[in-house]
Amino acid sequence: MASLRSFRALPALSRPFARSFSSTPRAALAKMQVIGRLAAEPEVVQTTTGRELVKYALGTSSGPRDNRKTSWFNVACFDEGPRKDFLLRLPKGTLLHVDADASMSQFETEDGKRTSRLNLVQRSIEVLSRPATEESNRSAAEEPDSGIGHS
């Protein structure tokens, strides 16, 4: 009877590629998450159709300390109101986590070369840290020690 054990039903395995429940049809999309520092303060620009957007660049570094390589990612944001104002007040050097929709576009340069570009449109943003400023460092040095936690 020991040989019949191999014929018993195996537990149902979950399908690794099964989609979670959704009431919407599948859509082809690409997303990217980038964690990096603002290269400069975000700026407002107008599209050719006159629509305003905020654009900014994030820098990410990788590799050993003595041979760091930096990659630059240009991001566009179409947020309005307080979210736009918040983004415009972020200083250069702010560490951000950006979730963005990604797409590739191809175009011809002025000298006739065909090239492609990665386009990132911000969907969400999280400030991970703000850069230290001279003013905040100076005020921290001038504040007296409260003595809490010191012997």
PDB file of C-alpha atoms in Angstrom:
ATOM      1  CA  MET A   1       0.000   0.000   0.000  1.00  0.00           C
ATOM      2  CA  ALA A   2       2.959   2.295   0.402  1.00  0.00           C
ATOM      3  CA  SER A   3       3.195   2.609  -3.360  1.00  0.00           C
ATOM      4  CA  LEU A   4      -0.353   4.039  -3.578  1.00  0.00           C
ATOM      5  CA  ARG A   5       0.672   7.070  -1.513  1.00  0.00           C
ATOM      6  CA  SER A   6       2.405   8.518  -4.543  1.00  0.00           C
ATOM      7  CA  PHE A   7      -0.979   8.704  -6.317  1.00  0.00           C
ATOM      8  CA  ARG A   8      -2.762  10.775  -3.704  1.00  0.00           C
ATOM      9  CA  ALA A   9      -3.791  14.287  -4.637  1.00  0.00           C
ATOM     10  CA  LEU A  10      -1.176  16.926  -4.118  1.00  0.00           C
ATOM     11  CA  PRO A  11      -2.238  20.159  -2.422  1.00  0.00           C
ATOM     12  CA  ALA A  12      -3.290  22.816  -4.877  1.00  0.00           C
ATOM     13  CA  LEU A  13      -0.385  25.105  -5.617  1.00  0.00           C
ATOM     14  CA  SER A  14      -1.013  28.780  -5.938  1.00  0.00           C
ATOM     15  CA  ARG A  15      -0.543  30.022  -9.437  1.00  0.00           C
ATOM     16  CA  PRO A  16       2.522  32.275  -9.284  1.00  0.00           C
ATOM     17  CA  PHE A  17       1.454  34.368 -12.252  1.00  0.00           C
ATOM     18  CA  ALA A  18      -2.200  34.710 -11.293  1.00  0.00           C
ATOM     19  CA  ARG A  19      -3.451  38.260 -11.140  1.00  0.00           C
ATOM     20  CA  SER A  20      -4.890  39.663  -7.937  1.00  0.00           C
ATOM     21  CA  PHE A  21      -8.565  40.507  -8.108  1.00  0.00           C
ATOM     22  CA  SER A  22      -9.290  43.616 -10.117  1.00  0.00           C
ATOM     23  CA  SER A  23     -12.401  44.975 -11.766  1.00  0.00           C
ATOM     24  CA  THR A  24     -10.360  46.691 -14.477  1.00  0.00           C
ATOM     25  CA  PRO A  25      -8.817  45.039 -17.522  1.00  0.00           C
ATOM     26  CA  ARG A  26      -5.078  44.510 -17.770  1.00  0.00           C
ATOM     27  CA  ALA A  27      -3.198  47.506 -19.077  1.00  0.00           C
ATOM     28  CA  ALA A  28       0.278  47.746 -20.508  1.00  0.00           C
ATOM     29  CA  LEU A  29       2.234  50.175 -18.368  1.00  0.00           C
ATOM     30  CA  ALA A  30       5.687  50.821 -17.044  1.00  0.00           C
ATOM     31  CA  LYS A  31       6.515  52.273 -13.657  1.00  0.00           C
ATOM     32  CA  MET A  32       9.759  53.297 -12.020  1.00  0.00           C
ATOM     33  CA  GLN A  33      10.752  54.106  -8.487  1.00  0.00           C
ATOM     34  CA  VAL A  34      13.724  56.418  -8.114  1.00  0.00           C
ATOM     35  CA  ILE A  35      15.434  57.417  -4.884  1.00  0.00           C
ATOM     36  CA  GLY A  36      17.779  60.320  -5.398  1.00  0.00           C
ATOM     37  CA  ARG A  37      18.686  63.913  -4.604  1.00  0.00           C
ATOM     38  CA  LEU A  38      17.287  66.985  -6.334  1.00  0.00           C
ATOM     39  CA  ALA A  39      19.888  68.388  -8.729  1.00  0.00           C
ATOM     40  CA  ALA A  40      18.339  71.880  -8.494  1.00  0.00           C
ATOM     41  CA  GLU A  41      15.136  73.463  -7.247  1.00  0.00           C
ATOM     42  CA  PRO A  42      12.087  72.303  -9.260  1.00  0.00           C
ATOM     43  CA  GLU A  43      10.858  74.775 -11.879  1.00  0.00           C
ATOM     44  CA  VAL A  44       7.585  75.517 -13.657  1.00  0.00           C
ATOM     45  CA  VAL A  45       7.613  75.259 -17.458  1.00  0.00           C
ATOM     46  CA  GLN A  46       4.894  75.360 -20.120  1.00  0.00           C
ATOM     47  CA  THR A  47       4.241  72.679 -22.693  1.00  0.00           C
ATOM     48  CA  THR A  48       3.729  73.588 -26.353  1.00  0.00           C
ATOM     49  CA  THR A  49      -0.029  73.438 -25.662  1.00  0.00           C
ATOM     50  CA  GLY A  50       0.293  75.979 -22.833  1.00  0.00           C
ATOM     51  CA  ARG A  51      -0.204  73.535 -19.962  1.00  0.00           C
ATOM     52  CA  GLU A  52       2.019  74.134 -16.921  1.00  0.00           C
ATOM     53  CA  LEU A  53       4.118  71.412 -15.386  1.00  0.00           C
ATOM     54  CA  VAL A  54       6.851  71.185 -12.783  1.00  0.00           C
ATOM     55  CA  LYS A  55      10.091  69.613 -13.918  1.00  0.00           C
ATOM     56  CA  TYR A  56      13.074  68.532 -11.881  1.00  0.00           C
ATOM     57  CA  ALA A  57      16.078  66.212 -12.048  1.00  0.00           C
ATOM     58  CA  LEU A  58      17.076  63.505  -9.578  1.00  0.00           C
ATOM     59  CA  GLY A  59      20.619  62.211  -9.255  1.00  0.00           C
ATOM     60  CA  THR A  60      21.396  58.701  -8.048  1.00  0.00           C
ATOM     61  CA  SER A  61      24.891  57.409  -7.364  1.00  0.00           C
ATOM     62  CA  SER A  62      26.226  53.877  -7.381  1.00  0.00           C
ATOM     63  CA  GLY A  63      29.540  52.089  -7.238  1.00  0.00           C
ATOM     64  CA  PRO A  64      32.509  52.183  -4.883  1.00  0.00           C
ATOM     65  CA  ARG A  65      33.258  55.450  -3.083  1.00  0.00           C
ATOM     66  CA  ASP A  66      36.417  56.096  -5.071  1.00  0.00           C
ATOM     67  CA  ASN A  67      34.640  55.550  -8.417  1.00  0.00           C
ATOM     68  CA  ARG A  68      31.016  56.745  -7.989  1.00  0.00           C
ATOM     69  CA  LYS A  69      28.832  56.965 -11.093  1.00  0.00           C
ATOM     70  CA  THR A  70      25.838  59.310 -11.137  1.00  0.00           C
ATOM     71  CA  SER A  71      22.712  58.748 -13.220  1.00  0.00           C
ATOM     72  CA  TRP A  72      20.342  61.658 -13.846  1.00  0.00           C
ATOM     73  CA  PHE A  73      16.581  61.240 -14.204  1.00  0.00           C
ATOM     74  CA  ASN A  74      14.351  64.063 -15.484  1.00  0.00           C
ATOM     75  CA  VAL A  75      10.864  64.000 -13.951  1.00  0.00           C
ATOM     76  CA  ALA A  76       7.703  65.898 -14.935  1.00  0.00           C
ATOM     77  CA  CYS A  77       4.842  66.574 -12.530  1.00  0.00           C
ATOM     78  CA  PHE A  78       1.373  67.808 -13.508  1.00  0.00           C
ATOM     79  CA  ASP A  79       0.080  68.301  -9.922  1.00  0.00           C
ATOM     80  CA  GLU A  80      -1.804  71.504  -9.136  1.00  0.00           C
ATOM     81  CA  GLY A  81      -2.582  73.492  -5.994  1.00  0.00           C
ATOM     82  CA  PRO A  82      -0.916  72.679  -2.656  1.00  0.00           C
ATOM     83  CA  ARG A  83       0.901  69.613  -4.021  1.00  0.00           C
ATOM     84  CA  LYS A  84       2.508  71.743  -6.737  1.00  0.00           C
ATOM     85  CA  ASP A  85       3.436  74.432  -4.189  1.00  0.00           C
ATOM     86  CA  PHE A  86       4.985  71.814  -1.880  1.00  0.00           C
ATOM     87  CA  LEU A  87       7.139  70.466  -4.700  1.00  0.00           C
ATOM     88  CA  LEU A  88       8.280  73.950  -5.745  1.00  0.00           C
ATOM     89  CA  ARG A  89       9.489  74.695  -2.189  1.00  0.00           C
ATOM     90  CA  LEU A  90      11.858  71.708  -2.032  1.00  0.00           C
ATOM     91  CA  PRO A  91      15.508  72.810  -1.964  1.00  0.00           C
ATOM     92  CA  LYS A  92      18.372  71.415  -4.011  1.00  0.00           C
ATOM     93  CA  GLY A  93      19.827  68.312  -2.363  1.00  0.00           C
ATOM     94  CA  THR A  94      16.528  67.013  -0.932  1.00  0.00           C
ATOM     95  CA  LEU A  95      16.468  63.192  -0.902  1.00  0.00           C
ATOM     96  CA  LEU A  96      13.260  61.983  -2.594  1.00  0.00           C
ATOM     97  CA  HIS A  97      11.498  58.701  -3.287  1.00  0.00           C
ATOM     98  CA  VAL A  98       9.537  59.170  -6.525  1.00  0.00           C
ATOM     99  CA  ASP A  99       7.036  56.733  -8.021  1.00  0.00           C
ATOM    100  CA  ALA A 100       6.541  57.538 -11.706  1.00  0.00           C
ATOM    101  CA  ASP A 101       4.999  56.282 -14.929  1.00  0.00           C
ATOM    102  CA  ALA A 102       7.748  55.595 -17.469  1.00  0.00           C
ATOM    103  CA  SER A 103       7.732  55.767 -21.256  1.00  0.00           C
ATOM    104  CA  MET A 104      10.266  56.031 -24.064  1.00  0.00           C
ATOM    105  CA  SER A 105      10.077  58.552 -26.883  1.00  0.00           C
ATOM    106  CA  GLN A 106      12.158  58.758 -30.038  1.00  0.00           C
ATOM    107  CA  PHE A 107      13.084  61.947 -31.821  1.00  0.00           C
ATOM    108  CA  GLU A 108      15.583  63.424 -34.221  1.00  0.00           C
ATOM    109  CA  THR A 109      18.215  65.862 -32.943  1.00  0.00           C
ATOM    110  CA  GLU A 110      19.124  69.113 -34.714  1.00  0.00           C
ATOM    111  CA  ASP A 111      22.060  67.391 -36.409  1.00  0.00           C
ATOM    112  CA  GLY A 112      19.775  64.648 -37.782  1.00  0.00           C
ATOM    113  CA  LYS A 113      20.642  61.835 -35.362  1.00  0.00           C
ATOM    114  CA  ARG A 114      17.823  59.592 -34.183  1.00  0.00           C
ATOM    115  CA  THR A 115      17.805  59.215 -30.398  1.00  0.00           C
ATOM    116  CA  SER A 116      15.482  58.123 -27.608  1.00  0.00           C
ATOM    117  CA  ARG A 117      14.621  59.511 -24.194  1.00  0.00           C
ATOM    118  CA  LEU A 118      13.154  58.107 -20.983  1.00  0.00           C
ATOM    119  CA  ASN A 119      10.121  60.126 -19.833  1.00  0.00           C
ATOM    120  CA  LEU A 120       9.079  59.971 -16.170  1.00  0.00           C
ATOM    121  CA  VAL A 121       5.771  61.431 -14.963  1.00  0.00           C
ATOM    122  CA  GLN A 122       5.519  61.649 -11.175  1.00  0.00           C
ATOM    123  CA  ARG A 123       2.611  59.833  -9.540  1.00  0.00           C
ATOM    124  CA  SER A 124       3.710  60.125  -5.906  1.00  0.00           C
ATOM    125  CA  ILE A 125       6.582  61.606  -3.968  1.00  0.00           C
ATOM    126  CA  GLU A 126       8.009  61.149  -0.488  1.00  0.00           C
ATOM    127  CA  VAL A 127      10.639  63.370   1.104  1.00  0.00           C
ATOM    128  CA  LEU A 128      13.195  61.109   2.795  1.00  0.00           C
ATOM    129  CA  SER A 129      15.489  63.872   4.080  1.00  0.00           C
ATOM    130  CA  ARG A 130      16.203  67.531   3.560  1.00  0.00           C
ATOM    131  CA  PRO A 131      19.693  68.921   3.076  1.00  0.00           C
ATOM    132  CA  ALA A 132      21.440  70.516   6.029  1.00  0.00           C
ATOM    133  CA  THR A 133      21.649  74.279   5.639  1.00  0.00           C
ATOM    134  CA  GLU A 134      24.223  76.652   7.076  1.00  0.00           C
ATOM    135  CA  GLU A 135      21.479  78.470   8.973  1.00  0.00           C
ATOM    136  CA  SER A 136      20.152  75.314  10.684  1.00  0.00           C
ATOM    137  CA  ASN A 137      23.707  74.184  11.532  1.00  0.00           C
ATOM    138  CA  ARG A 138      24.496  77.618  13.007  1.00  0.00           C
ATOM    139  CA  SER A 139      21.308  77.740  15.120  1.00  0.00           C
ATOM    140  CA  ALA A 140      21.897  74.189  16.412  1.00  0.00           C
ATOM    141  CA  ALA A 141      25.423  75.146  17.487  1.00  0.00           C
ATOM    142  CA  GLU A 142      24.152  78.274  19.298  1.00  0.00           C
ATOM    143  CA  GLU A 143      21.367  76.489  21.221  1.00  0.00           C
ATOM    144  CA  PRO A 144      22.332  75.622  24.804  1.00  0.00           C
ATOM    145  CA  ASP A 145      22.475  71.949  25.727  1.00  0.00           C
ATOM    146  CA  SER A 146      19.324  70.924  27.601  1.00  0.00           C
ATOM    147  CA  GLY A 147      21.258  68.360  29.631  1.00  0.00           C
ATOM    148  CA  ILE A 148      18.729  65.622  28.958  1.00  0.00           C
ATOM    149  CA  GLY A 149      20.480  62.287  28.676  1.00  0.00           C
ATOM    150  CA  HIS A 150      23.845  63.657  29.841  1.00  0.00           C
ATOM    151  CA  SER A 151      25.594  62.751  33.116  1.00  0.00           C
TER     152      SER A 151
END
